[in-house]
mmCIF file of C-alpha atoms in Angstrom:
data_model
loop_
_atom_site.group_PDB
_atom_site.id
_atom_site.type_symbol
_atom_site.label_atom_id
_atom_site.label_comp_id
_atom_site.label_asym_id
_atom_site.label_seq_id
_atom_site.Cartn_x
_atom_site.Cartn_y
_atom_site.Cartn_z
ATOM 1 C CA ARG K 1 -7.993 17.889 12.186
ATOM 2 C CA VAL K 2 -10.543 19.386 9.625
ATOM 3 C CA VAL K 3 -8.848 20.282 6.196
ATOM 4 C CA GLN K 4 -9.303 23.705 5.495
ATOM 5 C CA ILE K 5 -10.060 24.480 1.667
ATOM 6 C CA VAL K 6 -8.851 27.816 0.493
ATOM 7 C CA PRO K 7 -8.659 29.909 -2.756
ATOM 8 C CA LYS K 8 -4.748 30.628 -2.714
ATOM 9 C CA LYS K 9 -1.643 28.543 -2.409
ATOM 10 C CA ASP K 10 0.133 30.921 -0.162
ATOM 11 C CA GLU K 11 -2.947 30.714 2.348
ATOM 12 C CA ALA K 12 -2.609 27.013 2.245
ATOM 13 C CA ASN K 13 1.171 27.028 2.790
ATOM 14 C CA GLN K 14 0.831 29.396 5.622
ATOM 15 C CA ILE K 15 -1.907 27.348 7.303
ATOM 16 C CA ASN K 16 0.308 24.135 6.873
ATOM 17 C CA SER K 17 3.436 25.857 8.217
ATOM 18 C CA ASP K 18 1.585 27.222 11.325
ATOM 19 C CA ASN K 19 0.163 23.988 12.141
ATOM 20 C CA LEU K 20 3.438 22.026 11.312
ATOM 21 C CA ASN K 21 5.499 24.425 13.831
ATOM 22 C CA LYS K 22 2.922 23.560 16.844
ATOM 23 C CA LEU K 23 4.365 20.188 16.775
ATOM 24 C CA ASP K 24 7.169 19.615 19.040
ATOM 25 C CA THR K 25 8.719 16.448 17.086
ATOM 26 C CA GLN K 26 11.755 16.718 14.832
ATOM 27 C CA GLU K 27 11.196 17.993 11.536
ATOM 28 C CA TYR K 28 12.409 16.173 8.379
ATOM 29 C CA GLU K 29 12.759 17.385 4.867
ATOM 30 C CA TYR K 30 12.319 15.239 1.735
ATOM 31 C CA HIS K 31 13.406 16.545 -1.640
ATOM 32 C CA ALA K 32 12.012 15.376 -5.036
ATOM 33 C CA ASN K 33 14.446 13.661 -7.403
ATOM 34 C CA ILE K 34 14.343 14.471 -10.980
ATOM 35 C CA LEU K 35 14.131 11.373 -13.080
ATOM 36 C CA VAL K 36 13.533 12.866 -16.618
ATOM 37 C CA GLY K 37 13.468 16.172 -18.526
ATOM 38 C CA GLU K 38 15.311 18.623 -16.066
ATOM 39 C CA ASP K 39 14.895 21.509 -18.446
ATOM 40 C CA LYS K 40 11.324 20.787 -18.646
ATOM 41 C CA ILE K 41 10.445 20.742 -14.884
ATOM 42 C CA LYS K 42 8.163 23.151 -13.308
ATOM 43 C CA GLU K 43 7.004 22.730 -9.718
ATOM 44 C CA THR K 44 3.400 23.861 -10.542
ATOM 45 C CA ASP K 45 2.872 20.971 -13.163
ATOM 46 C CA PHE K 46 3.054 18.398 -10.282
ATOM 47 C CA PRO K 47 0.988 17.546 -7.447
ATOM 48 C CA CYS K 48 3.698 16.517 -5.135
ATOM 49 C CA ASP K 49 5.754 19.162 -3.003
ATOM 50 C CA PHE K 50 9.523 19.304 -4.144
ATOM 51 C CA ASP K 51 10.428 20.243 -0.596
ATOM 52 C CA LEU K 52 8.202 18.124 1.729
ATOM 53 C CA HIS K 53 8.462 19.110 5.447
ATOM 54 C CA LEU K 54 7.063 16.507 8.050
ATOM 55 C CA LYS K 55 6.980 16.026 11.610
ATOM 56 C CA VAL K 56 5.531 12.866 13.420
ATOM 57 C CA GLY K 57 2.074 13.724 14.347
ATOM 58 C CA SER K 58 1.528 15.600 11.088
ATOM 59 C CA LEU K 59 -1.894 15.488 9.256
ATOM 60 C CA ILE K 60 -1.238 14.535 5.739
ATOM 61 C CA MET K 61 -2.955 13.633 2.515
ATOM 62 C CA MET K 62 -2.284 10.851 -0.135
ATOM 63 C CA ILE K 63 -1.812 12.135 -3.317
ATOM 64 C CA THR K 64 -2.079 9.113 -5.532
ATOM 65 C CA ASN K 65 -4.049 5.807 -5.606
ATOM 66 C CA ASP K 66 -2.624 2.606 -4.367
ATOM 67 C CA GLN K 67 -3.335 0.716 -7.511
ATOM 68 C CA GLU K 68 -1.654 -2.505 -6.142
ATOM 69 C CA HIS K 69 -2.741 -2.962 -2.759
ATOM 70 C CA LYS K 70 -5.689 -0.546 -2.489
ATOM 71 C CA ARG K 71 -4.747 0.747 0.748
ATOM 72 C CA TRP K 72 -5.543 4.321 0.069
ATOM 73 C CA VAL K 73 -6.914 6.459 -2.742
ATOM 74 C CA ASN K 74 -5.960 10.266 -3.879
ATOM 75 C CA GLY K 75 -7.346 12.389 -1.036
ATOM 76 C CA THR K 76 -7.150 9.784 1.860
ATOM 77 C CA LEU K 77 -6.324 11.499 5.180
ATOM 78 C CA GLY K 78 -3.842 10.021 7.518
ATOM 79 C CA ILE K 79 -1.311 10.796 10.510
ATOM 80 C CA VAL K 80 2.606 10.676 10.250
ATOM 81 C CA SER K 81 3.652 7.888 12.771
ATOM 82 C CA GLU K 82 7.199 7.651 12.093
ATOM 83 C CA LEU K 83 10.026 9.389 10.337
ATOM 84 C CA SER K 84 13.520 8.785 9.320
ATOM 85 C CA PRO K 85 15.742 10.398 6.579
ATOM 86 C CA THR K 86 14.644 7.667 4.044
ATOM 87 C CA LYS K 87 11.419 6.554 5.394
ATOM 88 C CA ILE K 88 7.867 7.688 5.874
ATOM 89 C CA LYS K 89 5.132 5.679 7.924
ATOM 90 C CA VAL K 90 1.480 6.932 8.265
ATOM 91 C CA THR K 91 -1.527 5.815 9.996
ATOM 92 C CA ILE K 92 -4.754 5.457 8.052
ATOM 93 C CA ASN K 93 -7.786 4.594 9.911
ATOM 94 C CA GLY K 94 -5.884 2.950 12.701
ATOM 95 C CA THR K 95 -3.544 0.940 10.205
ATOM 96 C CA GLU K 96 0.170 1.832 9.780
ATOM 97 C CA PHE K 97 1.686 1.625 6.410
ATOM 98 C CA GLU K 98 5.129 2.532 5.229
ATOM 99 C CA ILE K 99 5.104 4.812 2.205
ATOM 100 C CA SER K 100 7.628 4.760 -0.635
ATOM 101 C CA PRO K 101 8.388 7.363 -3.226
ATOM 102 C CA VAL K 102 6.640 7.001 -6.724
ATOM 103 C CA PRO K 103 7.153 8.686 -9.885
ATOM 104 C CA PHE K 104 5.040 11.715 -11.097
ATOM 105 C CA ASN K 105 5.081 12.290 -14.558
ATOM 106 C CA LYS K 106 4.400 15.141 -16.720
ATOM 107 C CA TYR K 107 3.214 14.272 -20.364
ATOM 108 C CA LYS K 108 3.141 15.817 -23.508
ATOM 109 C CA CYS K 109 0.641 14.800 -26.379
ATOM 110 C CA GLU K 110 2.178 14.099 -29.878
ATOM 111 C CA TYR K 111 0.267 12.823 -33.150
ATOM 112 C CA ASP K 112 1.493 9.513 -34.691
ATOM 113 C CA ARG K 113 0.911 9.989 -38.349
ATOM 114 C CA GLU K 114 1.793 6.383 -39.355
ATOM 115 C CA GLU K 115 -0.412 4.887 -36.586
ATOM 116 C CA ARG K 116 -2.922 7.753 -37.083
ATOM 117 C CA LYS K 117 -3.706 8.406 -33.415
ATOM 118 C CA LEU K 118 -2.511 10.569 -30.347
ATOM 119 C CA LYS K 119 0.210 9.268 -28.052
ATOM 120 C CA TYR K 120 1.159 10.557 -24.731
ATOM 121 C CA ILE K 121 4.968 10.811 -23.920
ATOM 122 C CA VAL K 122 6.724 11.396 -20.667
ATOM 123 C CA GLU K 123 8.180 14.872 -20.777
ATOM 124 C CA ALA K 124 9.275 15.276 -17.316
ATOM 125 C CA SER K 125 9.328 13.033 -14.346
ATOM 126 C CA VAL K 126 10.168 13.532 -10.650
ATOM 127 C CA SER K 127 10.114 10.902 -7.726
ATOM 128 C CA GLN K 128 8.793 11.857 -4.396
ATOM 129 C CA PHE K 129 6.790 10.544 -1.307
ATOM 130 C CA PRO K 130 3.005 10.719 -2.398
ATOM 131 C CA VAL K 131 1.994 12.675 0.533
ATOM 132 C CA ILE K 132 1.312 16.522 1.182
ATOM 133 C CA LEU K 133 0.550 18.257 4.486
ATOM 134 C CA ALA K 134 -3.290 18.384 4.756
ATOM 135 C CA TYR K 135 -4.194 21.060 7.360
ATOM 136 C CA ALA K 136 -5.205 23.282 4.260
ATOM 137 C CA ILE K 137 -5.292 22.700 0.433
ATOM 138 C CA THR K 138 -6.263 24.793 -2.321
ATOM 139 C CA ILE K 139 -9.443 24.816 -4.067
ATOM 140 C CA HIS K 140 -7.555 23.795 -7.161
ATOM 141 C CA LYS K 141 -5.936 20.946 -5.602
ATOM 142 C CA SER K 142 -9.040 19.633 -3.867
ATOM 143 C CA GLN K 143 -11.041 19.116 -7.472
ATOM 144 C CA GLY K 144 -12.291 15.540 -7.763
ATOM 145 C CA MET K 145 -11.775 14.786 -4.073
ATOM 146 C CA THR K 146 -14.414 14.075 -1.370
ATOM 147 C CA TYR K 147 -14.196 14.782 2.113
ATOM 148 C CA GLN K 148 -16.414 13.912 5.167
ATOM 149 C CA GLN K 149 -15.684 17.306 6.734
ATOM 150 C CA ILE K 150 -14.215 20.234 5.621
ATOM 151 C CA ALA K 151 -13.902 23.889 6.588
ATOM 152 C CA CYS K 152 -13.868 26.579 3.645
ATOM 153 C CA ASN K 153 -12.464 30.075 3.340
ATOM 154 C CA LEU K 154 -13.888 31.585 0.238
ATOM 155 C CA ASP K 155 -12.838 35.398 1.254
ATOM 156 C CA SER K 156 -10.244 35.628 -1.703
ATOM 157 C CA CYS K 157 -11.826 33.642 -4.342
ATOM 158 C CA PHE K 158 -10.666 34.906 -7.525
ATOM 159 C CA ALA K 159 -11.774 32.788 -10.354
ATOM 160 C CA PRO K 160 -15.275 31.556 -11.723
ATOM 161 C CA GLY K 161 -16.520 28.478 -9.947
ATOM 162 C CA GLN K 162 -13.996 28.293 -7.241
ATOM 163 C CA ALA K 163 -16.921 28.759 -4.253
ATOM 164 C CA TYR K 164 -18.753 26.062 -6.122
ATOM 165 C CA VAL K 165 -15.897 23.563 -6.095
ATOM 166 C CA ALA K 166 -15.015 24.314 -2.735
ATOM 167 C CA LEU K 167 -18.392 23.831 -1.117
ATOM 168 C CA SER K 168 -19.165 20.661 -3.026
ATOM 169 C CA ARG K 169 -16.039 18.751 -1.721
ATOM 170 C CA CYS K 170 -18.002 17.728 1.376
ATOM 171 C CA ALA K 171 -20.119 14.583 1.323
ATOM 172 C CA ASN K 172 -21.966 15.635 4.635
ATOM 173 C CA TYR K 173 -23.219 19.106 4.922
ATOM 174 C CA ASP K 174 -23.601 18.678 8.612
ATOM 175 C CA LYS K 175 -19.778 18.590 8.642
ATOM 176 C CA LEU K 176 -19.220 21.500 6.203
ATOM 177 C CA TYR K 177 -17.955 24.442 8.280
ATOM 178 C CA LEU K 178 -17.302 28.129 7.038
ATOM 179 C CA THR K 179 -14.404 30.151 8.618
ATOM 180 C CA SER K 180 -15.998 33.264 7.395
ATOM 181 C CA LYS K 181 -18.989 34.776 5.865
ATOM 182 C CA VAL K 182 -19.896 34.344 2.328
ATOM 183 C CA ASN K 183 -19.818 37.504 0.615
ATOM 184 C CA PRO K 184 -21.169 38.217 -2.856
ATOM 185 C CA GLY K 185 -17.821 38.967 -4.397
ATOM 186 C CA SER K 186 -16.830 35.434 -3.293
ATOM 187 C CA ILE K 187 -19.297 33.912 -5.928
ATOM 188 C CA ILE K 188 -17.927 34.693 -9.497
ATOM 189 C CA THR K 189 -19.698 33.527 -12.644
ATOM 190 C CA ASP K 190 -18.066 33.112 -15.881
ATOM 191 C CA ASN K 191 -19.190 35.743 -18.573
ATOM 192 C CA VAL K 192 -19.530 32.860 -21.336
ATOM 193 C CA VAL K 193 -22.062 31.072 -19.000
ATOM 194 C CA THR K 194 -24.152 34.322 -18.145
ATOM 195 C CA ASN K 195 -24.209 34.939 -21.805
ATOM 196 C CA PHE K 196 -25.289 31.607 -22.706
ATOM 197 C CA TYR K 197 -28.264 31.688 -20.123
ATOM 198 C CA ASN K 198 -29.082 35.152 -21.405
ATOM 199 C CA ASP K 199 -29.421 33.836 -24.938
ATOM 200 C CA VAL K 200 -31.661 30.951 -23.719
ATOM 201 C CA ASN K 201 -33.993 33.277 -22.006
ATOM 202 C CA LYS K 202 -34.254 35.466 -25.218
ATOM 203 C CA GLU K 203 -35.200 32.381 -27.190
ATOM 204 C CA GLY K 204 -37.480 31.264 -24.699
ATOM 205 C CA LYS K 205 -39.648 34.657 -24.909
#
C-alpha cells in the first residue's frame, strides 16, 4: 500500500483502476453534484473526482483538511471500511470515520474599485466526497504533500521540476522507492533558470 507518484494522469488512472479491480468487494460510484456555475464547470479545475469509484478495502487519500475536528489533513491516507449508496466510512490510523460530501469551489478574482481591494468570488462549485483513490496520484496533485513512503516513476516526466517535486514528497528517504531507473531525460530544467545561472556565472567572472 505504497502510493505511487507518476507524471501523467492517465498513468495514475490506470494504476488506480487496476488495483480497484483486484478487490472482490462491491463497487460503488459517487457523482459530484453541481452547486453553482454549471457553464463554468471544468473537471480539471477541481481536486475531487466527478465520478468516484470505490470498494471496501480501497486505499484512499483525503483531499481536504478537517478544519472542525482535526481528524485528517489533505494527503492523509486511509482504507475504505464501509460503503452504501449515500455513505462512505474510512479507517485512518485504526479509527473509523464517516465522511460527508463537502463543497469544492472555483474562484475568480475581481477588483473592487470602491473598496480598492481584490475580492475572490465563487465562480463554480461542486459537492463531492473529499476522497480519491490513492494507489497512484500525479506529481501535480502531490505538490505540497508529504508522505512517509512513496514509489516514483519518472520515465514520462514532461515538464521542468517534475522529478524534483516527486522525489521531495517523501519524508524518509529510506522509504523512497523507484519503480524504474532515472534517465537523464527525466530531469528537465526550465530555460529561464538555466539562463539566470549562466548570467550569474558571467557576472562572477
